Tab-separated table of N, CA and C in Angstrom:
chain	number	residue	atom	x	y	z
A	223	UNK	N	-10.949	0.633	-0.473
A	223	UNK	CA	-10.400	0.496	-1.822
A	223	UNK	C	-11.511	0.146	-2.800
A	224	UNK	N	-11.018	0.347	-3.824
A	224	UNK	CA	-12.129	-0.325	-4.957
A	224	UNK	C	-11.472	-1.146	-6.295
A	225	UNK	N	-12.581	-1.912	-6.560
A	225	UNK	CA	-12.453	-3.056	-7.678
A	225	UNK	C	-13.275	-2.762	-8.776
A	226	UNK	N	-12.381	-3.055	-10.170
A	226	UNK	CA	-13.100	-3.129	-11.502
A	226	UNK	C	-13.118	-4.912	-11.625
A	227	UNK	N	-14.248	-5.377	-12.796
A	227	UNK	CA	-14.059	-5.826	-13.021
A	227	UNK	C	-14.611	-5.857	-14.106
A	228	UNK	N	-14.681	-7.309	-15.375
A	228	UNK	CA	-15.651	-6.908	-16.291
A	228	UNK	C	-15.357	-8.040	-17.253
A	229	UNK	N	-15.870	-7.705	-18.983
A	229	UNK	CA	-15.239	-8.542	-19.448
A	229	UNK	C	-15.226	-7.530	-20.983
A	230	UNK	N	-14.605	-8.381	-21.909
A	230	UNK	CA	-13.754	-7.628	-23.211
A	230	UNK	C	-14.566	-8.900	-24.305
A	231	UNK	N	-14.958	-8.448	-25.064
A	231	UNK	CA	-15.579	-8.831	-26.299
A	231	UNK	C	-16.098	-8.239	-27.340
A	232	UNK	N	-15.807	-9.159	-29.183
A	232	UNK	CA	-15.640	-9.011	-30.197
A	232	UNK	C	-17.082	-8.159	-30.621
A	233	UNK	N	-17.124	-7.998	-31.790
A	233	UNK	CA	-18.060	-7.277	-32.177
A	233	UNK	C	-19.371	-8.382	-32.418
A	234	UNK	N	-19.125	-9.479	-32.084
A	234	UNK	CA	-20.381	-10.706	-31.918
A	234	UNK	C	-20.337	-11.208	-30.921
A	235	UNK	N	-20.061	-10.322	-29.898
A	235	UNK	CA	-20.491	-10.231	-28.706
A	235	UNK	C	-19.724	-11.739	-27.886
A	236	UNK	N	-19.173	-12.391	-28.766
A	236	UNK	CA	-17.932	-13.280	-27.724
A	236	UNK	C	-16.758	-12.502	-27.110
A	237	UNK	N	-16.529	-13.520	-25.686
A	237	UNK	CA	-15.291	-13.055	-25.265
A	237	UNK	C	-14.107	-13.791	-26.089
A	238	UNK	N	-13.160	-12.756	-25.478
A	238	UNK	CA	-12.011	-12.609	-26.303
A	238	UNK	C	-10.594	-12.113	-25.598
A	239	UNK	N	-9.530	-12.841	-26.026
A	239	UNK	CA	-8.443	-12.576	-25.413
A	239	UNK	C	-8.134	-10.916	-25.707
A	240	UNK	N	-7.218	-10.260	-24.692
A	240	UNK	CA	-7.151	-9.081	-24.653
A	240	UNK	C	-6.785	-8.508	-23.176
A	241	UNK	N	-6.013	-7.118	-23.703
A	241	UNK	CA	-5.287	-6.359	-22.314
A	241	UNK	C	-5.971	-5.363	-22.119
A	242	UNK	N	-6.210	-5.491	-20.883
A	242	UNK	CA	-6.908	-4.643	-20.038
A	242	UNK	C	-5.574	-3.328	-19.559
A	243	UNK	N	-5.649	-1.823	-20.122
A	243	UNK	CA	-4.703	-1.176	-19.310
A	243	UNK	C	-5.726	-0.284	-18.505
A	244	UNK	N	-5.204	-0.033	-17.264
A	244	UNK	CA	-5.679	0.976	-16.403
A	244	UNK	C	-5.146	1.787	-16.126
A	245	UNK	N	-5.236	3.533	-16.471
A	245	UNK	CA	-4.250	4.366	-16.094
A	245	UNK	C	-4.263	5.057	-14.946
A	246	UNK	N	-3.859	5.288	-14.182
A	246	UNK	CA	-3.910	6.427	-13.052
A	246	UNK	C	-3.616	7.497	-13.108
A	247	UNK	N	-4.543	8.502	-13.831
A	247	UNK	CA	-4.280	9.623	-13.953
A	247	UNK	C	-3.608	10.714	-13.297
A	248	UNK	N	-3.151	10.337	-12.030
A	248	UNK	CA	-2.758	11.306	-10.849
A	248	UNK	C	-0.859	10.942	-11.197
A	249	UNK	N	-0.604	9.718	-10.831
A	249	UNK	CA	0.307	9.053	-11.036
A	249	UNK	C	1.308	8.942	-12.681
A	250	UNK	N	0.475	8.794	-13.707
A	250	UNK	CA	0.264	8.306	-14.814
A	250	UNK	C	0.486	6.911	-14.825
A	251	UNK	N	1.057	6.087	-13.748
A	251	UNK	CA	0.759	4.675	-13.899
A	251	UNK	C	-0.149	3.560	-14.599
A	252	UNK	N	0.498	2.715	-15.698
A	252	UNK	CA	-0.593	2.298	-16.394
A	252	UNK	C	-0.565	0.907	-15.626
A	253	UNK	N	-1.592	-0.027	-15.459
A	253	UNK	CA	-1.048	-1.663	-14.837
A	253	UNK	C	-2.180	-2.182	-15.820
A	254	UNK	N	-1.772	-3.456	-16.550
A	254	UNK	CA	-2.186	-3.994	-17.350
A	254	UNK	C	-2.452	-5.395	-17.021
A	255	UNK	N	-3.986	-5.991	-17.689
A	255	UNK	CA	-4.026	-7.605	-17.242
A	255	UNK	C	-4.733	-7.948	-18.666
A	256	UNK	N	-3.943	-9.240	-18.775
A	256	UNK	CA	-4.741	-10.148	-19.764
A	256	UNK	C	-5.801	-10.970	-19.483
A	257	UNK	N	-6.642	-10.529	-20.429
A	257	UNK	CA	-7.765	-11.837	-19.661
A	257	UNK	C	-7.568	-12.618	-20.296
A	258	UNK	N	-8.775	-13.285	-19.624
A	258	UNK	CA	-8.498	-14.871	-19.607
A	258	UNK	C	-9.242	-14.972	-21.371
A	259	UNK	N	-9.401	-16.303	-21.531
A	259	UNK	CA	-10.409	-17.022	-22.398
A	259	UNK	C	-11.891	-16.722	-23.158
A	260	UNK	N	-12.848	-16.460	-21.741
A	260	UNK	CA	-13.571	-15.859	-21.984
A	260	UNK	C	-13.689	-14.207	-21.832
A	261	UNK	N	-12.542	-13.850	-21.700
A	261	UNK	CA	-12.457	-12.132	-21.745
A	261	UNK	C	-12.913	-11.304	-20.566
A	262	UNK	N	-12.576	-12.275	-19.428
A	262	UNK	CA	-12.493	-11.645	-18.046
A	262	UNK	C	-11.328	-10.910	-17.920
A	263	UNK	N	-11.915	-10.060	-16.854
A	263	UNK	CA	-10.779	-9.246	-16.377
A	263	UNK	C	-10.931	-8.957	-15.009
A	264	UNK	N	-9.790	-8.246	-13.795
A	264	UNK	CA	-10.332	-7.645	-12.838
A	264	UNK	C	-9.084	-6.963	-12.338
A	265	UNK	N	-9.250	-5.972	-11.634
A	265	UNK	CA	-8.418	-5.221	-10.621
A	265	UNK	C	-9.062	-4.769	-9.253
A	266	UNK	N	-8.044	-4.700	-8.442
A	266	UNK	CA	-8.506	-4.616	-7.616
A	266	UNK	C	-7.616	-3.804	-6.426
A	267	UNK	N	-7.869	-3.002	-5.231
A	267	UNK	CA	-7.270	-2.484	-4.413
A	267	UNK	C	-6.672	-1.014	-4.955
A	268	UNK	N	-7.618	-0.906	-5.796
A	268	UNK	CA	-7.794	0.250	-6.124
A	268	UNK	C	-8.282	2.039	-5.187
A	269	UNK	N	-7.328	2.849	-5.166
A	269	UNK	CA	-7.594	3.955	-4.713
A	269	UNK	C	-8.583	4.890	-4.731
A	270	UNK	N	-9.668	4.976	-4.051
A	270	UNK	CA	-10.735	5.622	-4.112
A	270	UNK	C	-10.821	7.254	-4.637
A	271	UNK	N	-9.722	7.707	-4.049
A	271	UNK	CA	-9.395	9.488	-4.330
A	271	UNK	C	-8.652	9.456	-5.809
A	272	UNK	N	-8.727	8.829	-6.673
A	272	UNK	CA	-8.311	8.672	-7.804
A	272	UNK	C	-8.684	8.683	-8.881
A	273	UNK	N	-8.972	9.315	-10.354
A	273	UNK	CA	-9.420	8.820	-11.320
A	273	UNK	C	-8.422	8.009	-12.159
A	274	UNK	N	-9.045	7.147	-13.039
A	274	UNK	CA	-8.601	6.345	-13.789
A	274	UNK	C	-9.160	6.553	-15.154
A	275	UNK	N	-8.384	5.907	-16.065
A	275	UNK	CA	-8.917	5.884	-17.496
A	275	UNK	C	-8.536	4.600	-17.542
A	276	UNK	N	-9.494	3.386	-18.316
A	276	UNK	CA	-9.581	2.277	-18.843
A	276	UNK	C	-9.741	1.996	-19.776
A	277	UNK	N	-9.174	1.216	-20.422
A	277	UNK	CA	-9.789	0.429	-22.175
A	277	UNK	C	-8.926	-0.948	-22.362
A	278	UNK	N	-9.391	-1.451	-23.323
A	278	UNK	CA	-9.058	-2.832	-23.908
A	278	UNK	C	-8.439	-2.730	-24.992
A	279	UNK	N	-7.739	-3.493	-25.358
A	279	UNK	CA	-6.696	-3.615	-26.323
A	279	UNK	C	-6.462	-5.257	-27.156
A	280	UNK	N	-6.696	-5.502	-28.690
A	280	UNK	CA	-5.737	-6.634	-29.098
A	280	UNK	C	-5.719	-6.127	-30.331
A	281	UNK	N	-4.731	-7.213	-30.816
A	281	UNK	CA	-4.175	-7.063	-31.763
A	281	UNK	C	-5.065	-6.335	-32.700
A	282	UNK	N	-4.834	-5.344	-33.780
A	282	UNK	CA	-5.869	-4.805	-34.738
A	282	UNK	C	-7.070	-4.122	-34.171
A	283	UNK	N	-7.192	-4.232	-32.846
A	283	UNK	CA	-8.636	-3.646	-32.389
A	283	UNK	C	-8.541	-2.855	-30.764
A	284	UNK	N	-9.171	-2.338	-30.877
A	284	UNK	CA	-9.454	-1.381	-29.556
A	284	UNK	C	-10.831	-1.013	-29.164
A	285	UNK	N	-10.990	-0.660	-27.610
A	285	UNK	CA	-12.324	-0.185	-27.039
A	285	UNK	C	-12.212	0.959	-26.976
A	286	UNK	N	-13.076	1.975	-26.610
A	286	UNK	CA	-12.960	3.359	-26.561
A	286	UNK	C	-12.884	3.377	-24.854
A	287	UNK	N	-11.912	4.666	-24.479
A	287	UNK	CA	-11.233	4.531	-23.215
A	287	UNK	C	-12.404	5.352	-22.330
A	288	UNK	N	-13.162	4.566	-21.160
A	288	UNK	CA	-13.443	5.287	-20.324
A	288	UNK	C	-13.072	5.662	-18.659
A	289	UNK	N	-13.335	6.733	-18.127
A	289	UNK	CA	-13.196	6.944	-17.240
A	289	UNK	C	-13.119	6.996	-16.267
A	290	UNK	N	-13.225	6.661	-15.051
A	290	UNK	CA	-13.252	6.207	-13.860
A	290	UNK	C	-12.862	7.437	-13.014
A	291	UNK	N	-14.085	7.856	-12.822
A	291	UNK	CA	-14.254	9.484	-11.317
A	291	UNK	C	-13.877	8.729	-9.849
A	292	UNK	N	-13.112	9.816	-9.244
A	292	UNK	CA	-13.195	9.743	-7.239
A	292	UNK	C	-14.835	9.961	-7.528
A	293	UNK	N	-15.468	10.956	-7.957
A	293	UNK	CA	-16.482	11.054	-7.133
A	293	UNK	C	-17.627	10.262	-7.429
A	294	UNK	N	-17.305	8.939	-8.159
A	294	UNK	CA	-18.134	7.886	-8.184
A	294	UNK	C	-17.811	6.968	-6.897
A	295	UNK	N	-18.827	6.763	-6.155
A	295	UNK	CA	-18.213	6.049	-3.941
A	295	UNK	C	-18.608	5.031	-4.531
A	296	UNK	N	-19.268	4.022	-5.521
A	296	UNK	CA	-19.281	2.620	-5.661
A	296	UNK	C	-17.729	2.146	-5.173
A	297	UNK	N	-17.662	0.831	-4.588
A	297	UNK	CA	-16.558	0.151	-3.947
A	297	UNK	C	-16.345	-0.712	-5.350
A	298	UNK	N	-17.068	-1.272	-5.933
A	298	UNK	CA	-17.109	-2.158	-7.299
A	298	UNK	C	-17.901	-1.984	-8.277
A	299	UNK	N	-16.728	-1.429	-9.327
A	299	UNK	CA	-17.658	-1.333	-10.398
A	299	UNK	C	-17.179	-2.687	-11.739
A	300	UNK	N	-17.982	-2.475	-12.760
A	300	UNK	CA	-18.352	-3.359	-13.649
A	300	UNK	C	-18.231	-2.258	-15.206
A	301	UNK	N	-17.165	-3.119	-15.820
A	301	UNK	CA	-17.370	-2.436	-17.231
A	301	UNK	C	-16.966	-3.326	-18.435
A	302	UNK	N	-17.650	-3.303	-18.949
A	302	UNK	CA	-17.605	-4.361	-20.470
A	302	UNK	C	-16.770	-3.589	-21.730
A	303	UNK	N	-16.491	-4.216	-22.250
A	303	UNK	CA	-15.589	-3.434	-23.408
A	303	UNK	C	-16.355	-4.122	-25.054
A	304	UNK	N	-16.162	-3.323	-25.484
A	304	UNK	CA	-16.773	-4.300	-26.812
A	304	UNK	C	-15.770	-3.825	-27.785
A	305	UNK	N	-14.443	-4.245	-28.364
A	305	UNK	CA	-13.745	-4.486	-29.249
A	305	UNK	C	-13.763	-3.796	-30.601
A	306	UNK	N	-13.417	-2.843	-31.354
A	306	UNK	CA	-13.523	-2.692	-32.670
A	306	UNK	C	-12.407	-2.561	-33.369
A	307	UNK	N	-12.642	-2.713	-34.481
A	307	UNK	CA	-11.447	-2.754	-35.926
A	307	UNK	C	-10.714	-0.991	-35.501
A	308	UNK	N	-9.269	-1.110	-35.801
A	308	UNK	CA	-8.866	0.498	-35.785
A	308	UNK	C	-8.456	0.381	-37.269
A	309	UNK	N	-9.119	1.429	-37.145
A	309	UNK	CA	-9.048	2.058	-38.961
A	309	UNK	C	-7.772	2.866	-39.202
């Protein structure tokens, strides 16, 4: 299986509360986590033969959604989000 984890922060580079959705593109299943305080996040037991699409979410602001390939074999990956104003 495999694990994301990461963290979500403002445009001055603090963490920041915020939802993590993960989609499963095969499925369309989205599963969503709030982080914490400092704008952790993680999932985990994740399906290897799968792509995913990820991004961050709060109130007024969003990350731009990236991707998550099967044919990336890392067991754990790491992705940061950095927050912006939606216009």
């Amino acid at each position: 299986t495999r694990s994301i984890k990461g963290q979500v922060t403002d445009e001055a580079e603090d963490g920041v509360r915020a939802v993590v959705q993960l989609k499963n593109t095969k499925t369309l299943t989205v599963k969503s986590f709030h982080t914490n305080d400092a704008g952790d996040f993680y999932f985990h037991g994740l399906d290897l033969n799968v792509d995913y699409e990820i991004k961050a979410i709060a109130p007024g602001k969003e990350s731009k959604t990236r991707t998550i390939s099967n044919f990336d074999e890392r067991t754990e990956l790491i992705y940061n989000f950095k927050l912006k104003s939606v216009s």
